[in-house]
Amino acid sequence: MTYRPSFAEIDLNVIRNNYQLSCQQAPASKQLAVIKANAYGHGAVQVAKQLEDIAPAFAVAFIDEALALREAGIRSPILIMEGFFRAQELSLASEKGFWLMLHSPEQIEMLEKTPLPSPLNCWLKVDTGMHRLGILPEHVPAILERLTKRGKLAQSPVLATHMANAEEMNNPLNQRQIDRLRQLGKDTNSPLSQANSAALMQLPASHSNWNRPGIMLYGCSPLVQRSEQIGLQPAMSVYSEIIAIRELKKGDAVGYGGCWQARKPSRIATLAIGYGDGYPRSTDSQCEVFLHGQRATVAGSVSMDMLGVDISHIPEARVGDKVELWGNNIPVTELARRVNTLSYELLTRVNQRLPKHFVD
Ligand SMILES: Cc1ncc(COP(=O)(O)O)c(C=O)c1O
């Protein structure tokens, strides 16, 4: 039970529907649901429970995220995309049935040296051009041979890579990454995994045995037009309430630093939400919220627990009125663009302090 009138509403049915739409994009592939970072801020346990009967596996970044899902009763396979950090995680991964995406020569060596209760289900991450994580393609055949000889593998590893520019459909690196992974798959007779959401939506050549959609499950892809064509819907809406209203004279300033000044007599509403909940502080007066069926701009700098909104054009607005910060009327991708970031960042910044209301 919480008393504050600010909350994030998460529609789990929308996530389920978005996941099903992601499957329709690549009917010949299996779709692993990426639910790292607390399912991009949407609640990993709730999302996993919602998808566990239709998703063959989940993906998280590190073992702590996977353990939290197991503790909550999620029995599905969970792929850990950063593999492991310390050798002691290996026996835990084997005991809990986690799949490890191995990405570095150091991990391979640690795995070779560490006795295991049973062979592990491993994927190999290949660096095809992103230059972040991954084994160089030319080293992959020898590594596969070494791990197989030492009996470390429960089955033939999936070769995975991550696309660096999938949002830019015509970026030449896309095809190079696709070709490199394909070639390696042929040479080693391995299953493949390549597409993230953007690739799944607009680069069919990247579809393979396993795709790994994340952001599209939450309906917030930066590929706005394509998302609309597919029918994706945003799963998270953030709401607050007006807790005070001020009538300002021309020249009056609002908030810390007085960086917003009334150019004419104005009506300013204060909402009970701020950067301490994950709303970005770096807004300007182009950022909008939604109330009474209309948009209104943010006025003044965002505080930890509050923010101001110019409601001069909405005379009917009153204390206690509900306001959407993002959701169906203010797409989070739009706000993200205005504050020079991505929907990914805004969604994952929503923190514990902001209550989550789940719609099921
Ligand atoms: C390795 C890997 N695969 C898949 C994804 C999902 O990407 P997206 O959320 O863009 O679909 C991520 C997310 O960053 C990732 O790191």
Tab-separated table of C-alpha atoms and ligand atoms in Angstrom:
chain	number	residue	atom	x	y	z
A	1	MET	CA	0.000	0.000	0.000
A	2	THR	CA	1.398	3.389	-0.934
A	3	TYR	CA	-0.157	6.779	-0.412
A	4	ARG	CA	1.585	8.971	-2.936
A	5	PRO	CA	-0.360	9.709	-6.088
A	6	SER	CA	2.617	9.136	-8.427
A	7	PHE	CA	3.174	5.721	-9.969
A	8	ALA	CA	4.253	3.736	-13.014
A	9	GLU	CA	1.472	1.636	-14.479
A	10	ILE	CA	2.774	-1.496	-16.192
A	11	ASP	CA	0.417	-3.336	-18.503
A	12	LEU	CA	1.639	-6.939	-18.552
A	13	ASN	CA	-0.864	-7.918	-21.255
A	14	VAL	CA	0.692	-5.319	-23.534
A	15	ILE	CA	4.113	-6.894	-22.936
A	16	ARG	CA	2.687	-10.323	-23.741
A	17	ASN	CA	1.139	-8.975	-26.929
A	18	ASN	CA	4.367	-7.184	-27.910
A	19	TYR	CA	6.290	-10.427	-27.346
A	20	GLN	CA	3.843	-12.278	-29.612
A	21	LEU	CA	4.208	-9.565	-32.258
A	22	SER	CA	7.996	-9.957	-32.005
A	23	CYS	CA	7.571	-13.686	-32.712
A	24	GLN	CA	5.492	-12.917	-35.799
A	25	GLN	CA	8.401	-10.912	-37.202
A	26	ALA	CA	10.516	-14.061	-37.398
A	27	PRO	CA	8.313	-17.152	-37.284
A	28	ALA	CA	11.218	-19.499	-38.068
A	29	SER	CA	13.296	-18.324	-35.066
A	30	LYS	CA	12.989	-18.768	-31.334
A	31	GLN	CA	12.617	-15.502	-29.432
A	32	LEU	CA	14.445	-15.164	-26.165
A	33	ALA	CA	12.860	-12.388	-24.055
A	34	VAL	CA	15.455	-9.930	-22.752
A	35	ILE	CA	14.459	-8.937	-19.214
A	36	LYS	CA	17.722	-7.572	-17.820
A	37	ALA	CA	17.745	-4.384	-15.723
A	38	ASN	CA	14.486	-5.381	-14.062
A	39	ALA	CA	12.883	-5.934	-17.483
A	40	TYR	CA	13.933	-2.458	-18.600
A	41	GLY	CA	12.342	-1.041	-15.463
A	42	HIS	CA	9.049	-2.951	-15.859
A	43	GLY	CA	9.590	-5.609	-13.144
A	44	ALA	CA	11.558	-8.703	-14.204
A	45	VAL	CA	9.673	-11.210	-12.056
A	46	GLN	CA	6.241	-9.995	-13.143
A	47	VAL	CA	7.281	-9.892	-16.799
A	48	ALA	CA	8.862	-13.370	-16.617
A	49	LYS	CA	5.696	-14.773	-15.009
A	50	GLN	CA	3.625	-13.181	-17.741
A	51	LEU	CA	5.766	-14.667	-20.535
A	52	GLU	CA	6.948	-17.984	-19.135
A	53	ASP	CA	4.346	-20.097	-20.936
A	54	ILE	CA	5.172	-18.576	-24.349
A	55	ALA	CA	8.888	-17.615	-24.212
A	56	PRO	CA	11.335	-20.521	-24.492
A	57	ALA	CA	14.013	-18.641	-22.498
A	58	PHE	CA	14.898	-15.328	-20.867
A	59	ALA	CA	18.069	-13.240	-20.972
A	60	VAL	CA	19.645	-11.121	-18.248
A	61	ALA	CA	23.045	-9.446	-17.903
A	62	PHE	CA	24.575	-11.172	-14.864
A	63	ILE	CA	23.995	-14.025	-12.428
A	64	ASP	CA	22.420	-11.956	-9.647
A	65	GLU	CA	19.557	-11.070	-11.988
A	66	ALA	CA	19.141	-14.738	-12.921
A	67	LEU	CA	19.181	-15.865	-9.268
A	68	ALA	CA	16.464	-13.364	-8.365
A	69	LEU	CA	14.263	-14.902	-11.070
A	70	ARG	CA	14.913	-18.463	-9.855
A	71	GLU	CA	14.159	-17.406	-6.272
A	72	ALA	CA	10.849	-16.001	-7.503
A	73	GLY	CA	10.020	-19.400	-8.976
A	74	ILE	CA	10.890	-18.882	-12.659
A	75	ARG	CA	11.915	-22.300	-13.999
A	76	SER	CA	12.631	-21.424	-17.650
A	77	PRO	CA	16.162	-21.358	-19.074
A	78	ILE	CA	17.894	-18.044	-18.372
A	79	LEU	CA	20.768	-16.869	-20.543
A	80	ILE	CA	23.356	-14.735	-18.725
A	81	MET	CA	24.686	-12.402	-21.395
A	82	GLU	CA	27.874	-11.296	-19.617
A	83	GLY	CA	28.697	-14.909	-18.793
A	84	PHE	CA	30.387	-14.853	-15.398
A	85	PHE	CA	32.849	-12.727	-13.459
A	86	ARG	CA	34.365	-15.244	-10.962
A	87	ALA	CA	34.919	-19.001	-11.148
A	88	GLN	CA	32.558	-19.669	-8.226
A	89	GLU	CA	29.606	-18.630	-10.397
A	90	LEU	CA	30.184	-21.647	-12.633
A	91	SER	CA	28.966	-24.324	-10.226
A	92	LEU	CA	26.021	-22.095	-9.295
A	93	ALA	CA	25.156	-21.693	-12.985
A	94	SER	CA	25.345	-25.438	-13.467
A	95	GLU	CA	23.202	-26.132	-10.379
A	96	LYS	CA	20.550	-23.580	-11.372
A	97	GLY	CA	20.522	-24.512	-15.052
A	98	PHE	CA	21.620	-21.099	-16.319
A	99	TRP	CA	23.021	-20.669	-19.816
A	100	LEU	CA	26.249	-18.680	-19.984
A	101	MET	CA	27.224	-16.444	-22.885
A	102	LEU	CA	31.034	-16.627	-22.801
A	103	HIS	CA	32.688	-13.581	-24.318
A	104	SER	CA	36.401	-13.492	-23.455
A	105	PRO	CA	39.548	-15.630	-23.574
A	106	GLU	CA	39.811	-15.129	-19.776
A	107	GLN	CA	36.368	-16.702	-19.244
A	108	ILE	CA	37.255	-19.615	-21.505
A	109	GLU	CA	40.442	-20.258	-19.516
A	110	MET	CA	38.600	-20.071	-16.179
A	111	LEU	CA	35.984	-22.489	-17.464
A	112	GLU	CA	38.688	-24.909	-18.622
A	113	LYS	CA	40.402	-24.855	-15.226
A	114	THR	CA	37.296	-25.087	-13.020
A	115	PRO	CA	35.909	-28.545	-12.190
A	116	LEU	CA	32.153	-28.638	-12.825
A	117	PRO	CA	29.428	-30.898	-11.413
A	118	SER	CA	28.096	-31.311	-14.981
A	119	PRO	CA	28.704	-29.831	-18.449
A	120	LEU	CA	27.299	-26.338	-18.959
A	121	ASN	CA	24.962	-24.938	-21.551
A	122	CYS	CA	27.187	-22.248	-23.076
A	123	TRP	CA	26.817	-19.723	-25.858
A	124	LEU	CA	29.861	-18.056	-27.406
A	125	LYS	CA	29.718	-14.341	-28.017
A	126	VAL	CA	31.572	-13.346	-31.172
A	127	ASP	CA	32.902	-9.870	-31.884
A	128	THR	CA	31.781	-9.266	-35.461
A	129	GLY	CA	32.326	-5.504	-35.376
A	130	MET	CA	30.917	-3.899	-32.246
A	131	HIS	CA	34.259	-4.177	-30.418
A	132	ARG	CA	32.744	-4.314	-26.966
A	133	LEU	CA	32.569	-7.960	-25.897
A	134	GLY	CA	33.185	-11.147	-27.829
A	135	ILE	CA	35.732	-13.612	-29.082
A	136	LEU	CA	37.375	-12.797	-32.405
A	137	PRO	CA	35.858	-14.904	-35.193
A	138	GLU	CA	39.199	-16.480	-36.116
A	139	HIS	CA	39.611	-17.854	-32.563
A	140	VAL	CA	36.184	-19.454	-32.346
A	141	PRO	CA	36.856	-22.850	-34.031
A	142	ALA	CA	39.829	-23.615	-31.748
A	143	ILE	CA	37.898	-22.589	-28.626
A	144	LEU	CA	34.978	-24.801	-29.582
A	145	GLU	CA	37.354	-27.708	-30.043
A	146	ARG	CA	39.096	-27.116	-26.689
A	147	LEU	CA	35.867	-26.877	-24.701
A	148	THR	CA	34.385	-29.929	-26.407
A	149	LYS	CA	37.539	-31.998	-25.751
A	150	ARG	CA	37.491	-31.073	-22.065
A	151	GLY	CA	33.822	-32.111	-21.767
A	152	LYS	CA	32.665	-28.642	-20.640
A	153	LEU	CA	29.730	-28.292	-23.005
A	154	ALA	CA	26.271	-29.765	-22.548
A	155	GLN	CA	25.556	-29.142	-26.238
A	156	SER	CA	26.892	-27.393	-29.294
A	157	PRO	CA	27.116	-23.674	-28.336
A	158	VAL	CA	25.012	-21.037	-30.015
A	159	LEU	CA	27.282	-18.429	-31.636
A	160	ALA	CA	25.915	-15.004	-30.756
A	161	THR	CA	26.798	-11.500	-31.785
A	162	HIS	CA	25.377	-8.091	-31.025
A	163	MET	CA	24.515	-5.556	-33.735
A	164	ALA	CA	26.111	-2.148	-33.245
A	165	ASN	CA	23.945	-0.142	-35.660
A	166	ALA	CA	20.772	-2.088	-36.307
A	167	GLU	CA	18.686	1.053	-35.884
A	168	GLU	CA	20.332	2.480	-39.010
A	169	MET	CA	18.935	0.232	-41.672
A	170	ASN	CA	21.488	1.204	-44.320
A	171	ASN	CA	24.593	1.165	-42.170
A	172	PRO	CA	27.138	-1.020	-44.016
A	173	LEU	CA	28.347	-2.602	-40.745
A	174	ASN	CA	25.013	-4.438	-40.431
A	175	GLN	CA	25.639	-6.663	-43.440
A	176	ARG	CA	29.285	-7.197	-42.480
A	177	GLN	CA	28.239	-8.386	-39.008
A	178	ILE	CA	25.554	-10.638	-40.500
A	179	ASP	CA	27.990	-12.139	-43.025
A	180	ARG	CA	30.730	-12.760	-40.457
A	181	LEU	CA	28.427	-14.630	-38.104
A	182	ARG	CA	26.790	-16.603	-40.927
A	183	GLN	CA	30.176	-17.700	-42.257
A	184	LEU	CA	31.323	-18.800	-38.815
A	185	GLY	CA	28.071	-20.690	-38.328
A	186	LYS	CA	28.679	-22.562	-41.580
A	187	ASP	CA	32.339	-23.262	-40.805
A	188	THR	CA	31.578	-24.679	-37.355
A	189	ASN	CA	28.087	-26.022	-38.010
A	190	SER	CA	26.718	-24.002	-35.070
A	191	PRO	CA	23.323	-22.472	-34.294
A	192	LEU	CA	23.283	-18.652	-34.326
A	193	SER	CA	21.818	-15.685	-32.441
A	194	GLN	CA	22.038	-12.147	-33.718
A	195	ALA	CA	18.965	-9.919	-33.866
A	196	ASN	CA	18.031	-7.443	-31.148
A	197	SER	CA	14.747	-5.533	-31.493
A	198	ALA	CA	15.837	-3.158	-34.246
A	199	ALA	CA	17.336	-5.988	-36.300
A	200	LEU	CA	14.289	-8.153	-35.716
A	201	MET	CA	12.063	-5.329	-36.951
A	202	GLN	CA	13.973	-4.239	-40.035
A	203	LEU	CA	16.885	-6.562	-40.901
A	204	PRO	CA	15.412	-9.967	-41.785
A	205	ALA	CA	18.844	-11.200	-42.900
A	206	SER	CA	19.909	-11.065	-39.254
A	207	HIS	CA	17.181	-13.435	-38.077
A	208	SER	CA	18.629	-16.763	-36.970
A	209	ASN	CA	17.952	-19.676	-34.608
A	210	TRP	CA	17.538	-17.364	-31.622
A	211	ASN	CA	16.625	-13.674	-31.707
A	212	ARG	CA	16.986	-11.515	-28.605
A	213	PRO	CA	14.348	-8.754	-28.490
A	214	GLY	CA	14.403	-6.390	-25.520
A	215	ILE	CA	13.067	-2.866	-25.970
A	216	MET	CA	10.312	-3.879	-28.417
A	217	LEU	CA	8.675	-6.037	-25.719
A	218	TYR	CA	8.104	-2.831	-23.804
A	219	GLY	CA	6.784	-1.012	-26.889
A	220	CYS	CA	9.375	1.740	-26.852
A	221	SER	CA	11.663	1.164	-29.794
A	222	PRO	CA	13.359	4.188	-31.286
A	223	LEU	CA	12.047	2.892	-34.663
A	224	VAL	CA	8.763	4.664	-34.072
A	225	GLN	CA	7.154	4.186	-37.487
A	226	ARG	CA	8.103	0.523	-37.736
A	227	SER	CA	6.808	-0.065	-34.192
A	228	GLU	CA	3.484	1.442	-35.177
A	229	GLN	CA	3.290	-0.709	-38.321
A	230	ILE	CA	3.921	-3.820	-36.267
A	231	GLY	CA	1.366	-2.729	-33.656
A	232	LEU	CA	3.670	-2.473	-30.640
A	233	GLN	CA	2.249	-0.560	-27.706
A	234	PRO	CA	3.992	1.088	-24.756
A	235	ALA	CA	3.669	-1.008	-21.614
A	236	MET	CA	4.633	1.641	-19.077
A	237	SER	CA	2.785	4.851	-18.297
A	238	VAL	CA	4.021	7.194	-15.594
A	239	TYR	CA	1.471	9.311	-13.777
A	240	SER	CA	1.452	11.940	-11.075
A	241	GLU	CA	-0.993	14.447	-9.675
A	242	ILE	CA	-1.219	18.204	-9.339
A	243	ILE	CA	-0.512	19.035	-5.687
A	244	ALA	CA	-0.401	22.853	-5.955
A	245	ILE	CA	-1.284	25.618	-8.395
A	246	ARG	CA	0.271	29.107	-8.557
A	247	GLU	CA	-0.958	32.190	-10.428
A	248	LEU	CA	2.148	34.049	-11.633
A	249	LYS	CA	2.563	37.603	-12.830
A	250	LYS	CA	4.628	38.442	-15.904
A	251	GLY	CA	8.319	38.154	-14.924
A	252	ASP	CA	7.810	35.741	-11.984
A	253	ALA	CA	10.246	32.798	-11.999
A	254	VAL	CA	9.627	29.132	-11.157
A	255	GLY	CA	11.745	26.662	-9.195
A	256	TYR	CA	15.458	26.387	-8.361
A	257	GLY	CA	17.578	28.946	-10.157
A	258	GLY	CA	14.490	30.689	-11.518
A	259	CYS	CA	15.396	29.508	-15.014
A	260	TRP	CA	11.759	29.672	-16.250
A	261	GLN	CA	10.193	33.112	-16.233
A	262	ALA	CA	6.591	33.954	-17.015
A	263	ARG	CA	6.399	35.985	-20.231
A	264	LYS	CA	2.766	36.757	-19.430
A	265	PRO	CA	0.461	36.082	-16.487
A	266	SER	CA	0.640	32.287	-16.115
A	267	ARG	CA	-0.806	29.376	-14.189
A	268	ILE	CA	1.719	26.849	-12.960
A	269	ALA	CA	0.911	23.399	-11.553
A	270	THR	CA	3.316	21.535	-9.286
A	271	LEU	CA	3.341	17.744	-9.713
A	272	ALA	CA	4.445	15.261	-7.036
A	273	ILE	CA	7.195	13.572	-9.035
A	274	GLY	CA	10.827	14.447	-9.775
A	275	TYR	CA	14.287	13.235	-10.638
A	276	GLY	CA	14.368	11.233	-7.371
A	277	ASP	CA	11.857	8.905	-9.054
A	278	GLY	CA	13.704	8.685	-12.354
A	279	TYR	CA	12.123	11.547	-14.291
A	280	PRO	CA	14.984	13.299	-16.119
A	281	ARG	CA	16.307	16.505	-14.568
A	282	SER	CA	17.686	17.724	-17.876
A	283	THR	CA	14.306	18.781	-19.278
A	284	ASP	CA	13.696	22.095	-20.988
A	285	SER	CA	10.496	23.951	-21.726
A	286	GLN	CA	9.973	21.804	-24.852
A	287	CYS	CA	9.236	18.743	-22.684
A	288	GLU	CA	5.569	17.996	-22.358
A	289	VAL	CA	3.133	16.188	-20.058
A	290	PHE	CA	-0.524	15.326	-20.698
A	291	LEU	CA	-3.622	16.307	-18.741
A	292	HIS	CA	-7.250	17.095	-19.539
A	293	GLY	CA	-6.714	15.711	-23.053
A	294	GLN	CA	-4.012	18.280	-23.814
A	295	ARG	CA	-0.279	18.691	-23.712
A	296	ALA	CA	1.400	21.140	-21.339
A	297	THR	CA	5.079	22.089	-21.088
A	298	VAL	CA	7.430	21.637	-18.152
A	299	ALA	CA	8.183	24.948	-16.401
A	300	GLY	CA	11.410	25.415	-14.454
A	301	SER	CA	14.038	22.910	-13.402
A	302	VAL	CA	12.871	19.512	-12.209
A	303	SER	CA	13.322	19.030	-8.431
A	304	MET	CA	13.938	15.746	-6.616
A	305	ASP	CA	10.258	15.238	-5.731
A	306	MET	CA	8.404	17.793	-7.851
A	307	LEU	CA	8.184	19.516	-11.162
A	308	GLY	CA	6.314	22.506	-12.540
A	309	VAL	CA	4.029	22.557	-15.566
A	310	ASP	CA	2.589	25.555	-17.398
A	311	ILE	CA	-1.176	25.023	-17.385
A	312	SER	CA	-2.127	28.549	-18.443
A	313	HIS	CA	-4.129	27.125	-21.391
A	314	ILE	CA	-6.016	24.604	-19.194
A	315	PRO	CA	-8.185	26.726	-16.867
A	316	GLU	CA	-10.177	23.685	-15.750
A	317	ALA	CA	-7.071	22.034	-14.197
A	318	ARG	CA	-7.308	21.598	-10.417
A	319	VAL	CA	-5.285	20.232	-7.514
A	320	GLY	CA	-5.766	16.448	-7.505
A	321	ASP	CA	-5.897	16.086	-11.310
A	322	LYS	CA	-4.037	13.151	-12.843
A	323	VAL	CA	-1.150	13.922	-15.233
A	324	GLU	CA	0.690	11.568	-17.610
A	325	LEU	CA	4.462	12.071	-17.686
A	326	TRP	CA	4.885	9.446	-20.404
A	327	GLY	CA	2.744	6.666	-21.806
A	328	ASN	CA	0.213	6.502	-24.628
A	329	ASN	CA	-0.028	10.274	-25.109
A	330	ILE	CA	3.578	11.287	-24.463
A	331	PRO	CA	5.752	8.531	-25.963
A	332	VAL	CA	8.818	7.905	-23.817
A	333	THR	CA	10.902	7.934	-27.011
A	334	GLU	CA	9.756	11.535	-27.598
A	335	LEU	CA	10.743	12.649	-24.101
A	336	ALA	CA	14.031	10.753	-24.437
A	337	ARG	CA	14.864	12.568	-27.678
A	338	ARG	CA	14.094	15.925	-26.047
A	339	VAL	CA	16.467	15.245	-23.157
A	340	ASN	CA	19.130	13.825	-25.435
A	341	THR	CA	18.940	10.213	-24.333
A	342	LEU	CA	17.176	6.955	-25.220
A	343	SER	CA	13.957	5.382	-24.027
A	344	TYR	CA	16.181	2.588	-22.623
A	345	GLU	CA	17.730	5.013	-20.155
A	346	LEU	CA	14.489	6.642	-19.035
A	347	LEU	CA	12.763	3.290	-18.519
A	348	THR	CA	15.608	1.733	-16.538
A	349	ARG	CA	16.008	4.886	-14.416
A	350	VAL	CA	12.499	4.525	-12.961
A	351	ASN	CA	13.395	3.397	-9.483
A	352	GLN	CA	11.992	1.677	-6.391
A	353	ARG	CA	10.694	4.936	-5.009
A	354	LEU	CA	8.041	5.146	-7.706
A	355	PRO	CA	5.363	2.514	-6.954
A	356	LYS	CA	4.527	0.123	-9.769
A	357	HIS	CA	0.896	-0.731	-10.458
A	358	PHE	CA	0.607	-3.862	-12.559
A	359	VAL	CA	-2.315	-4.396	-14.920
A	360	ASP	CA	-2.824	-8.045	-15.783
B	1	LIG	C1	23.560	-8.858	-25.964
B	1	LIG	C2	22.221	-8.215	-26.063
B	1	LIG	N1	21.261	-8.806	-26.788
B	1	LIG	C3	20.041	-8.269	-26.911
B	1	LIG	C4	19.723	-7.070	-26.314
B	1	LIG	C5	18.353	-6.478	-26.525
B	1	LIG	O1	18.464	-5.295	-27.278
B	1	LIG	P1	17.171	-4.395	-27.607
B	1	LIG	O2	16.669	-3.952	-26.292
B	1	LIG	O3	17.715	-3.269	-28.410
B	1	LIG	O4	16.230	-5.275	-28.322
B	1	LIG	C6	20.696	-6.406	-25.566
B	1	LIG	C7	20.377	-5.115	-24.959
B	1	LIG	O5	21.149	-4.242	-24.780
B	1	LIG	C8	21.987	-7.002	-25.428
B	1	LIG	O6	22.939	-6.404	-24.713
